[in-house]
């Protein structure tokens, strides 16, 4: 099953408006046909970065959202406003949000429903900690996260779903998963997806995330169940991110 490779840059709490706009200007003519690309700036940079990306094949995503559309929810940003700013994607359940901001499978599920209802493309992050992997919990954790995120959502609504498998121990550490570890986890996640959404599992893109760099991207992306990458640190430098995007071209 041919899946279009999807490379997304998660800028996290980095890059000013001017820096983000400049990066996108430079990226615009470096997206080869047949590769989907998005950048995910901070909320305050969403609109200007989306404006800068307009008319190009660079997509724009938010890094999180709230599940209520509008109302008295000080400090929150909803899919409605994310779409209004010109974004098409939303990252959900990143391990940093699970670790530092009390994100749970249940809140990811609520947010996922809101993102789908708005017609935005969700990138749902899952992944185990080193303790969980070493404790033999890898599969149980991934299964719990997949089942929890998708709970109660009919397969017909999940056509655009993207999953990002990001082993927590590989994020920002320079310790990338081996290609075999990545492929094994991705194949396991796809099997779990199949149990929940049936045949659609073959169309869901599963990105790998965690210390993806220009020098390891090609090998990771060459694995049969690795359909793209969610890139942190290396997405902050145009040359590095463009090299990873180029590596996704078969
Ligand atoms: P690094 O690429 O910096 O390891 O970050 C990965 C990540 O968390 C992307 O969401």
PDB file of C-alpha atoms and ligand atoms in Angstrom:
ATOM      1  CA  UNK A   1       0.000   0.000   0.000  1.00  0.00           C
ATOM      2  CA  UNK A   2       1.610   3.248  -1.143  1.00  0.00           C
ATOM      3  CA  UNK A   3       1.315   5.968   1.442  1.00  0.00           C
ATOM      4  CA  UNK A   4       2.467   9.526   0.675  1.00  0.00           C
ATOM      5  CA  UNK A   5       5.449  10.259   2.914  1.00  0.00           C
ATOM      6  CA  UNK A   6       4.781  13.060   5.381  1.00  0.00           C
ATOM      7  CA  UNK A   7       7.532  15.092   7.043  1.00  0.00           C
ATOM      8  CA  UNK A   8       6.479  17.548   9.749  1.00  0.00           C
ATOM      9  CA  UNK A   9       8.657  19.916  11.745  1.00  0.00           C
ATOM     10  CA  UNK A  10       7.658  20.424  15.355  1.00  0.00           C
ATOM     11  CA  UNK A  11       9.292  23.703  16.316  1.00  0.00           C
ATOM     12  CA  UNK A  12       8.187  23.361  19.964  1.00  0.00           C
ATOM     13  CA  UNK A  13       8.923  26.578  21.927  1.00  0.00           C
ATOM     14  CA  UNK A  14      11.433  27.851  19.367  1.00  0.00           C
ATOM     15  CA  UNK A  15      11.706  30.356  16.501  1.00  0.00           C
ATOM     16  CA  UNK A  16      10.310  33.883  16.588  1.00  0.00           C
ATOM     17  CA  UNK A  17       7.738  35.066  14.047  1.00  0.00           C
ATOM     18  CA  UNK A  18      10.488  36.512  11.860  1.00  0.00           C
ATOM     19  CA  UNK A  19      12.621  33.362  12.119  1.00  0.00           C
ATOM     20  CA  UNK A  20       9.687  31.083  11.346  1.00  0.00           C
ATOM     21  CA  UNK A  21       8.577  33.150   8.355  1.00  0.00           C
ATOM     22  CA  UNK A  22      12.147  33.192   7.007  1.00  0.00           C
ATOM     23  CA  UNK A  23      12.463  29.426   7.374  1.00  0.00           C
ATOM     24  CA  UNK A  24       9.231  28.823   5.477  1.00  0.00           C
ATOM     25  CA  UNK A  25      10.240  31.266   2.712  1.00  0.00           C
ATOM     26  CA  UNK A  26      13.372  29.210   2.232  1.00  0.00           C
ATOM     27  CA  UNK A  27      11.567  25.879   2.435  1.00  0.00           C
ATOM     28  CA  UNK A  28       8.882  26.676  -0.130  1.00  0.00           C
ATOM     29  CA  UNK A  29      10.837  25.691  -3.217  1.00  0.00           C
ATOM     30  CA  UNK A  30      12.493  22.688  -1.560  1.00  0.00           C
ATOM     31  CA  UNK A  31       9.464  20.403  -1.358  1.00  0.00           C
ATOM     32  CA  UNK A  32       9.662  17.677  -3.993  1.00  0.00           C
ATOM     33  CA  UNK A  33       6.503  16.372  -5.625  1.00  0.00           C
ATOM     34  CA  UNK A  34       5.157  13.333  -3.819  1.00  0.00           C
ATOM     35  CA  UNK A  35       6.209  14.426  -0.328  1.00  0.00           C
ATOM     36  CA  UNK A  36       3.841  16.109   2.135  1.00  0.00           C
ATOM     37  CA  UNK A  37       5.499  18.716   4.365  1.00  0.00           C
ATOM     38  CA  UNK A  38       4.311  20.798   7.293  1.00  0.00           C
ATOM     39  CA  UNK A  39       5.804  23.010   9.967  1.00  0.00           C
ATOM     40  CA  UNK A  40       4.315  23.497  13.416  1.00  0.00           C
ATOM     41  CA  UNK A  41       5.204  26.869  14.959  1.00  0.00           C
ATOM     42  CA  UNK A  42       4.087  28.333  18.280  1.00  0.00           C
ATOM     43  CA  UNK A  43       0.487  29.556  18.344  1.00  0.00           C
ATOM     44  CA  UNK A  44       1.527  33.193  17.995  1.00  0.00           C
ATOM     45  CA  UNK A  45       3.451  32.440  14.802  1.00  0.00           C
ATOM     46  CA  UNK A  46       0.693  30.351  13.183  1.00  0.00           C
ATOM     47  CA  UNK A  47      -0.922  33.149  11.206  1.00  0.00           C
ATOM     48  CA  UNK A  48       2.219  34.816   9.828  1.00  0.00           C
ATOM     49  CA  UNK A  49       3.817  31.469   9.025  1.00  0.00           C
ATOM     50  CA  UNK A  50       0.613  30.306   7.290  1.00  0.00           C
ATOM     51  CA  UNK A  51       0.595  33.561   5.307  1.00  0.00           C
ATOM     52  CA  UNK A  52       4.213  32.994   4.299  1.00  0.00           C
ATOM     53  CA  UNK A  53       3.411  29.407   3.246  1.00  0.00           C
ATOM     54  CA  UNK A  54       0.336  30.402   1.224  1.00  0.00           C
ATOM     55  CA  UNK A  55       0.351  29.152  -2.351  1.00  0.00           C
ATOM     56  CA  UNK A  56       3.194  26.701  -1.640  1.00  0.00           C
ATOM     57  CA  UNK A  57       3.112  23.033  -0.723  1.00  0.00           C
ATOM     58  CA  UNK A  58       4.299  23.726   2.818  1.00  0.00           C
ATOM     59  CA  UNK A  59       1.485  23.020   5.273  1.00  0.00           C
ATOM     60  CA  UNK A  60       1.175  24.516   8.736  1.00  0.00           C
ATOM     61  CA  UNK A  61       0.120  22.917  12.001  1.00  0.00           C
ATOM     62  CA  UNK A  62      -0.472  23.773  15.645  1.00  0.00           C
ATOM     63  CA  UNK A  63       1.292  21.876  18.429  1.00  0.00           C
ATOM     64  CA  UNK A  64      -1.781  21.364  20.599  1.00  0.00           C
ATOM     65  CA  UNK A  65      -5.364  22.588  20.994  1.00  0.00           C
ATOM     66  CA  UNK A  66      -8.296  22.656  23.382  1.00  0.00           C
ATOM     67  CA  UNK A  67     -11.480  20.698  22.657  1.00  0.00           C
ATOM     68  CA  UNK A  68     -14.047  23.451  23.235  1.00  0.00           C
ATOM     69  CA  UNK A  69     -14.650  25.708  20.255  1.00  0.00           C
ATOM     70  CA  UNK A  70     -15.122  29.059  21.984  1.00  0.00           C
ATOM     71  CA  UNK A  71     -16.009  30.373  25.416  1.00  0.00           C
ATOM     72  CA  UNK A  72     -14.606  31.296  28.797  1.00  0.00           C
ATOM     73  CA  UNK A  73     -11.437  29.181  28.671  1.00  0.00           C
ATOM     74  CA  UNK A  74      -8.655  31.633  29.370  1.00  0.00           C
ATOM     75  CA  UNK A  75      -5.391  30.800  27.699  1.00  0.00           C
ATOM     76  CA  UNK A  76      -6.735  28.070  25.425  1.00  0.00           C
ATOM     77  CA  UNK A  77      -6.765  27.846  21.627  1.00  0.00           C
ATOM     78  CA  UNK A  78      -9.319  25.723  19.768  1.00  0.00           C
ATOM     79  CA  UNK A  79      -9.400  24.041  16.346  1.00  0.00           C
ATOM     80  CA  UNK A  80     -11.716  26.837  15.200  1.00  0.00           C
ATOM     81  CA  UNK A  81      -9.041  29.472  15.779  1.00  0.00           C
ATOM     82  CA  UNK A  82      -6.265  27.258  14.486  1.00  0.00           C
ATOM     83  CA  UNK A  83      -8.152  26.821  11.207  1.00  0.00           C
ATOM     84  CA  UNK A  84      -8.899  30.561  11.160  1.00  0.00           C
ATOM     85  CA  UNK A  85      -5.163  31.268  11.420  1.00  0.00           C
ATOM     86  CA  UNK A  86      -4.638  29.249   8.246  1.00  0.00           C
ATOM     87  CA  UNK A  87      -3.332  25.966   9.660  1.00  0.00           C
ATOM     88  CA  UNK A  88      -4.321  22.518   8.420  1.00  0.00           C
ATOM     89  CA  UNK A  89      -2.758  20.194  11.023  1.00  0.00           C
ATOM     90  CA  UNK A  90      -2.718  19.779  14.797  1.00  0.00           C
ATOM     91  CA  UNK A  91      -0.175  17.765  16.804  1.00  0.00           C
ATOM     92  CA  UNK A  92      -1.859  16.019  19.745  1.00  0.00           C
ATOM     93  CA  UNK A  93      -0.570  14.153  22.772  1.00  0.00           C
ATOM     94  CA  UNK A  94       3.114  14.958  22.343  1.00  0.00           C
ATOM     95  CA  UNK A  95       5.103  13.298  25.115  1.00  0.00           C
ATOM     96  CA  UNK A  96       6.209  16.721  26.379  1.00  0.00           C
ATOM     97  CA  UNK A  97       2.571  17.618  26.884  1.00  0.00           C
ATOM     98  CA  UNK A  98       1.920  14.274  28.568  1.00  0.00           C
ATOM     99  CA  UNK A  99       4.979  14.763  30.790  1.00  0.00           C
ATOM    100  CA  UNK A 100       4.749  18.478  31.667  1.00  0.00           C
ATOM    101  CA  UNK A 101       1.101  19.420  31.124  1.00  0.00           C
ATOM    102  CA  UNK A 102      -0.906  16.448  32.375  1.00  0.00           C
ATOM    103  CA  UNK A 103      -2.039  15.289  28.956  1.00  0.00           C
ATOM    104  CA  UNK A 104      -3.719  11.876  29.164  1.00  0.00           C
ATOM    105  CA  UNK A 105      -5.114   9.411  26.651  1.00  0.00           C
ATOM    106  CA  UNK A 106      -8.525  10.761  27.590  1.00  0.00           C
ATOM    107  CA  UNK A 107      -7.694  14.412  26.875  1.00  0.00           C
ATOM    108  CA  UNK A 108      -6.002  13.368  23.629  1.00  0.00           C
ATOM    109  CA  UNK A 109      -9.241  11.607  22.701  1.00  0.00           C
ATOM    110  CA  UNK A 110     -11.344  14.719  23.408  1.00  0.00           C
ATOM    111  CA  UNK A 111      -8.956  16.906  21.432  1.00  0.00           C
ATOM    112  CA  UNK A 112      -8.865  14.435  18.551  1.00  0.00           C
ATOM    113  CA  UNK A 113     -12.662  14.538  18.249  1.00  0.00           C
ATOM    114  CA  UNK A 114     -12.586  18.351  18.154  1.00  0.00           C
ATOM    115  CA  UNK A 115      -9.810  18.437  15.543  1.00  0.00           C
ATOM    116  CA  UNK A 116     -11.620  15.953  13.292  1.00  0.00           C
ATOM    117  CA  UNK A 117     -14.898  17.833  13.656  1.00  0.00           C
ATOM    118  CA  UNK A 118     -13.147  20.950  12.363  1.00  0.00           C
ATOM    119  CA  UNK A 119     -11.682  19.102   9.377  1.00  0.00           C
ATOM    120  CA  UNK A 120      -8.081  19.555  10.513  1.00  0.00           C
ATOM    121  CA  UNK A 121      -5.538  16.749  10.132  1.00  0.00           C
ATOM    122  CA  UNK A 122      -4.510  15.265  13.489  1.00  0.00           C
ATOM    123  CA  UNK A 123      -0.993  14.040  14.212  1.00  0.00           C
ATOM    124  CA  UNK A 124      -1.433  11.891  17.308  1.00  0.00           C
ATOM    125  CA  UNK A 125       1.817  11.234  19.181  1.00  0.00           C
ATOM    126  CA  UNK A 126       2.454   8.031  21.063  1.00  0.00           C
ATOM    127  CA  UNK A 127       5.580   6.419  22.465  1.00  0.00           C
ATOM    128  CA  UNK A 128       7.120   4.701  25.459  1.00  0.00           C
ATOM    129  CA  UNK A 129       9.609   5.911  28.044  1.00  0.00           C
ATOM    130  CA  UNK A 130      12.897   4.084  28.523  1.00  0.00           C
ATOM    131  CA  UNK A 131      11.634   2.606  31.800  1.00  0.00           C
ATOM    132  CA  UNK A 132       8.550   1.272  30.046  1.00  0.00           C
ATOM    133  CA  UNK A 133      10.622  -0.240  27.212  1.00  0.00           C
ATOM    134  CA  UNK A 134      13.131  -1.806  29.596  1.00  0.00           C
ATOM    135  CA  UNK A 135      10.283  -3.085  31.746  1.00  0.00           C
ATOM    136  CA  UNK A 136       8.802  -4.994  28.808  1.00  0.00           C
ATOM    137  CA  UNK A 137       5.863  -2.587  28.575  1.00  0.00           C
ATOM    138  CA  UNK A 138       6.436  -1.303  25.042  1.00  0.00           C
ATOM    139  CA  UNK A 139       3.499  -3.047  23.406  1.00  0.00           C
ATOM    140  CA  UNK A 140       1.093  -2.505  26.289  1.00  0.00           C
ATOM    141  CA  UNK A 141       1.849   1.228  26.326  1.00  0.00           C
ATOM    142  CA  UNK A 142       1.477   1.670  22.557  1.00  0.00           C
ATOM    143  CA  UNK A 143      -1.746  -0.328  22.542  1.00  0.00           C
ATOM    144  CA  UNK A 144      -3.184   1.702  25.439  1.00  0.00           C
ATOM    145  CA  UNK A 145      -2.277   4.982  23.724  1.00  0.00           C
ATOM    146  CA  UNK A 146      -3.746   3.981  20.349  1.00  0.00           C
ATOM    147  CA  UNK A 147      -6.954   2.547  21.808  1.00  0.00           C
ATOM    148  CA  UNK A 148      -7.316   5.463  24.232  1.00  0.00           C
ATOM    149  CA  UNK A 149      -6.836   8.145  21.584  1.00  0.00           C
ATOM    150  CA  UNK A 150      -9.314   6.604  19.143  1.00  0.00           C
ATOM    151  CA  UNK A 151     -11.939   5.582  21.691  1.00  0.00           C
ATOM    152  CA  UNK A 152     -15.481   6.023  20.373  1.00  0.00           C
ATOM    153  CA  UNK A 153     -14.432   7.535  17.022  1.00  0.00           C
ATOM    154  CA  UNK A 154     -15.841   5.686  13.990  1.00  0.00           C
ATOM    155  CA  UNK A 155     -13.256   4.606  11.398  1.00  0.00           C
ATOM    156  CA  UNK A 156     -15.102   6.649   8.763  1.00  0.00           C
ATOM    157  CA  UNK A 157     -14.058   9.814  10.613  1.00  0.00           C
ATOM    158  CA  UNK A 158     -10.405   8.820  10.799  1.00  0.00           C
ATOM    159  CA  UNK A 159      -9.507   8.961   7.094  1.00  0.00           C
ATOM    160  CA  UNK A 160      -6.934  11.719   7.652  1.00  0.00           C
ATOM    161  CA  UNK A 161      -5.419  10.343  10.865  1.00  0.00           C
ATOM    162  CA  UNK A 162      -1.630  10.520  11.198  1.00  0.00           C
ATOM    163  CA  UNK A 163       0.161   8.769  14.064  1.00  0.00           C
ATOM    164  CA  UNK A 164       3.632   9.791  15.231  1.00  0.00           C
ATOM    165  CA  UNK A 165       5.565   7.081  17.032  1.00  0.00           C
ATOM    166  CA  UNK A 166       8.068   8.931  19.189  1.00  0.00           C
ATOM    167  CA  UNK A 167       9.976   6.853  21.742  1.00  0.00           C
ATOM    168  CA  UNK A 168      10.428   9.314  24.612  1.00  0.00           C
ATOM    169  CA  UNK A 169      14.039   8.213  25.161  1.00  0.00           C
ATOM    170  CA  UNK A 170      14.921   9.236  21.598  1.00  0.00           C
ATOM    171  CA  UNK A 171      13.491  12.766  21.764  1.00  0.00           C
ATOM    172  CA  UNK A 172      16.147  15.470  21.879  1.00  0.00           C
ATOM    173  CA  UNK A 173      18.720  12.980  23.105  1.00  0.00           C
ATOM    174  CA  UNK A 174      20.536  12.140  19.873  1.00  0.00           C
ATOM    175  CA  UNK A 175      19.698   8.504  20.691  1.00  0.00           C
ATOM    176  CA  UNK A 176      17.745   7.482  17.628  1.00  0.00           C
ATOM    177  CA  UNK A 177      15.848   4.187  17.555  1.00  0.00           C
ATOM    178  CA  UNK A 178      17.500   1.597  15.344  1.00  0.00           C
ATOM    179  CA  UNK A 179      15.739   1.059  12.059  1.00  0.00           C
ATOM    180  CA  UNK A 180      14.653  -2.347  13.352  1.00  0.00           C
ATOM    181  CA  UNK A 181      13.248  -0.889  16.587  1.00  0.00           C
ATOM    182  CA  UNK A 182      11.364   1.729  14.571  1.00  0.00           C
ATOM    183  CA  UNK A 183      10.008  -0.766  12.036  1.00  0.00           C
ATOM    184  CA  UNK A 184       8.954  -3.237  14.756  1.00  0.00           C
ATOM    185  CA  UNK A 185       7.108  -0.546  16.724  1.00  0.00           C
ATOM    186  CA  UNK A 186       5.444   0.844  13.596  1.00  0.00           C
ATOM    187  CA  UNK A 187       4.305  -2.604  12.471  1.00  0.00           C
ATOM    188  CA  UNK A 188       2.916  -3.228  15.954  1.00  0.00           C
ATOM    189  CA  UNK A 189       1.077   0.116  15.935  1.00  0.00           C
ATOM    190  CA  UNK A 190      -0.383  -0.641  12.501  1.00  0.00           C
ATOM    191  CA  UNK A 191      -1.610  -4.003  13.782  1.00  0.00           C
ATOM    192  CA  UNK A 192      -3.286  -2.248  16.713  1.00  0.00           C
ATOM    193  CA  UNK A 193      -4.832   0.265  14.325  1.00  0.00           C
ATOM    194  CA  UNK A 194      -6.155  -2.597  12.202  1.00  0.00           C
ATOM    195  CA  UNK A 195      -7.907  -4.033  15.240  1.00  0.00           C
ATOM    196  CA  UNK A 196      -9.619  -0.681  15.846  1.00  0.00           C
ATOM    197  CA  UNK A 197     -10.242   0.814  12.389  1.00  0.00           C
ATOM    198  CA  UNK A 198      -9.927  -2.192  10.075  1.00  0.00           C
ATOM    199  CA  UNK A 199      -8.563  -1.728   6.562  1.00  0.00           C
ATOM    200  CA  UNK A 200      -8.051   1.975   7.063  1.00  0.00           C
ATOM    201  CA  UNK A 201      -4.923   1.000   9.016  1.00  0.00           C
ATOM    202  CA  UNK A 202      -3.140   0.448   5.714  1.00  0.00           C
ATOM    203  CA  UNK A 203      -3.742   4.064   4.717  1.00  0.00           C
ATOM    204  CA  UNK A 204      -2.829   5.723   8.039  1.00  0.00           C
ATOM    205  CA  UNK A 205       0.604   7.359   7.904  1.00  0.00           C
ATOM    206  CA  UNK A 206       2.810   6.507  10.876  1.00  0.00           C
ATOM    207  CA  UNK A 207       5.659   8.988  11.340  1.00  0.00           C
ATOM    208  CA  UNK A 208       8.756   8.237  13.347  1.00  0.00           C
ATOM    209  CA  UNK A 209      10.007  10.947  15.705  1.00  0.00           C
ATOM    210  CA  UNK A 210      13.067  11.171  17.951  1.00  0.00           C
ATOM    211  CA  UNK A 211      16.460  12.529  16.882  1.00  0.00           C
ATOM    212  CA  UNK A 212      15.721  12.341  13.152  1.00  0.00           C
ATOM    213  CA  UNK A 213      18.633  14.023  11.366  1.00  0.00           C
ATOM    214  CA  UNK A 214      19.774  14.345   7.748  1.00  0.00           C
ATOM    215  CA  UNK A 215      22.216  11.458   8.232  1.00  0.00           C
ATOM    216  CA  UNK A 216      19.714   8.902   9.591  1.00  0.00           C
ATOM    217  CA  UNK A 217      16.523   9.973   7.784  1.00  0.00           C
ATOM    218  CA  UNK A 218      16.952   7.918   4.623  1.00  0.00           C
ATOM    219  CA  UNK A 219      17.420   4.636   6.458  1.00  0.00           C
ATOM    220  CA  UNK A 220      14.500   5.230   8.833  1.00  0.00           C
ATOM    221  CA  UNK A 221      12.208   6.357   6.044  1.00  0.00           C
ATOM    222  CA  UNK A 222      13.167   3.311   4.023  1.00  0.00           C
ATOM    223  CA  UNK A 223      11.409   0.983   6.472  1.00  0.00           C
ATOM    224  CA  UNK A 224       8.132  -0.390   5.116  1.00  0.00           C
ATOM    225  CA  UNK A 225       5.948   0.916   7.952  1.00  0.00           C
ATOM    226  CA  UNK A 226       7.747   4.240   8.496  1.00  0.00           C
ATOM    227  CA  UNK A 227       5.735   6.733   6.462  1.00  0.00           C
ATOM    228  CA  UNK A 228       7.405   9.955   7.443  1.00  0.00           C
ATOM    229  CA  UNK A 229       8.981  11.809  10.318  1.00  0.00           C
ATOM    230  CA  UNK A 230       8.055  14.261  13.047  1.00  0.00           C
ATOM    231  CA  UNK A 231      11.217  16.286  13.422  1.00  0.00           C
ATOM    232  CA  UNK A 232      12.139  18.463  16.406  1.00  0.00           C
ATOM    233  CA  UNK A 233      15.626  19.957  16.621  1.00  0.00           C
ATOM    234  CA  UNK A 234      16.583  19.369  13.003  1.00  0.00           C
ATOM    235  CA  UNK A 235      13.457  21.174  11.784  1.00  0.00           C
ATOM    236  CA  UNK A 236      14.775  24.476  13.172  1.00  0.00           C
ATOM    237  CA  UNK A 237      17.501  24.699  10.537  1.00  0.00           C
ATOM    238  CA  UNK A 238      16.443  25.079   6.930  1.00  0.00           C
ATOM    239  CA  UNK A 239      19.306  23.041   5.475  1.00  0.00           C
ATOM    240  CA  UNK A 240      18.770  20.119   7.857  1.00  0.00           C
ATOM    241  CA  UNK A 241      14.988  20.061   7.482  1.00  0.00           C
ATOM    242  CA  UNK A 242      15.198  20.365   3.694  1.00  0.00           C
ATOM    243  CA  UNK A 243      17.668  17.451   3.652  1.00  0.00           C
ATOM    244  CA  UNK A 244      15.229  15.289   5.658  1.00  0.00           C
ATOM    245  CA  UNK A 245      12.393  16.286   3.300  1.00  0.00           C
ATOM    246  CA  UNK A 246      14.601  15.317   0.339  1.00  0.00           C
ATOM    247  CA  UNK A 247      15.351  11.962   1.972  1.00  0.00           C
ATOM    248  CA  UNK A 248      11.617  11.185   1.949  1.00  0.00           C
ATOM    249  CA  UNK A 249      11.574  11.264  -1.830  1.00  0.00           C
ATOM    250  CA  UNK A 250      11.655   7.628  -2.899  1.00  0.00           C
TER     251      UNK A 250
HETATM  252  P1  LIG B   1      13.914  15.752  18.249  1.00  0.00           P
HETATM  253  O1  LIG B   1      13.898  15.564  16.740  1.00  0.00           O
HETATM  254  O2  LIG B   1      14.521  17.044  18.667  1.00  0.00           O
HETATM  255  O3  LIG B   1      14.458  14.558  18.947  1.00  0.00           O
HETATM  256  O4  LIG B   1      12.362  15.882  18.684  1.00  0.00           O
HETATM  257  C1  LIG B   1      11.454  14.943  18.237  1.00  0.00           C
HETATM  258  C2  LIG B   1      10.100  15.413  18.594  1.00  0.00           C
HETATM  259  O5  LIG B   1       9.737  15.459  19.763  1.00  0.00           O
HETATM  260  C3  LIG B   1       9.197  15.835  17.506  1.00  0.00           C
HETATM  261  O6  LIG B   1       7.902  16.000  17.962  1.00  0.00           O
END
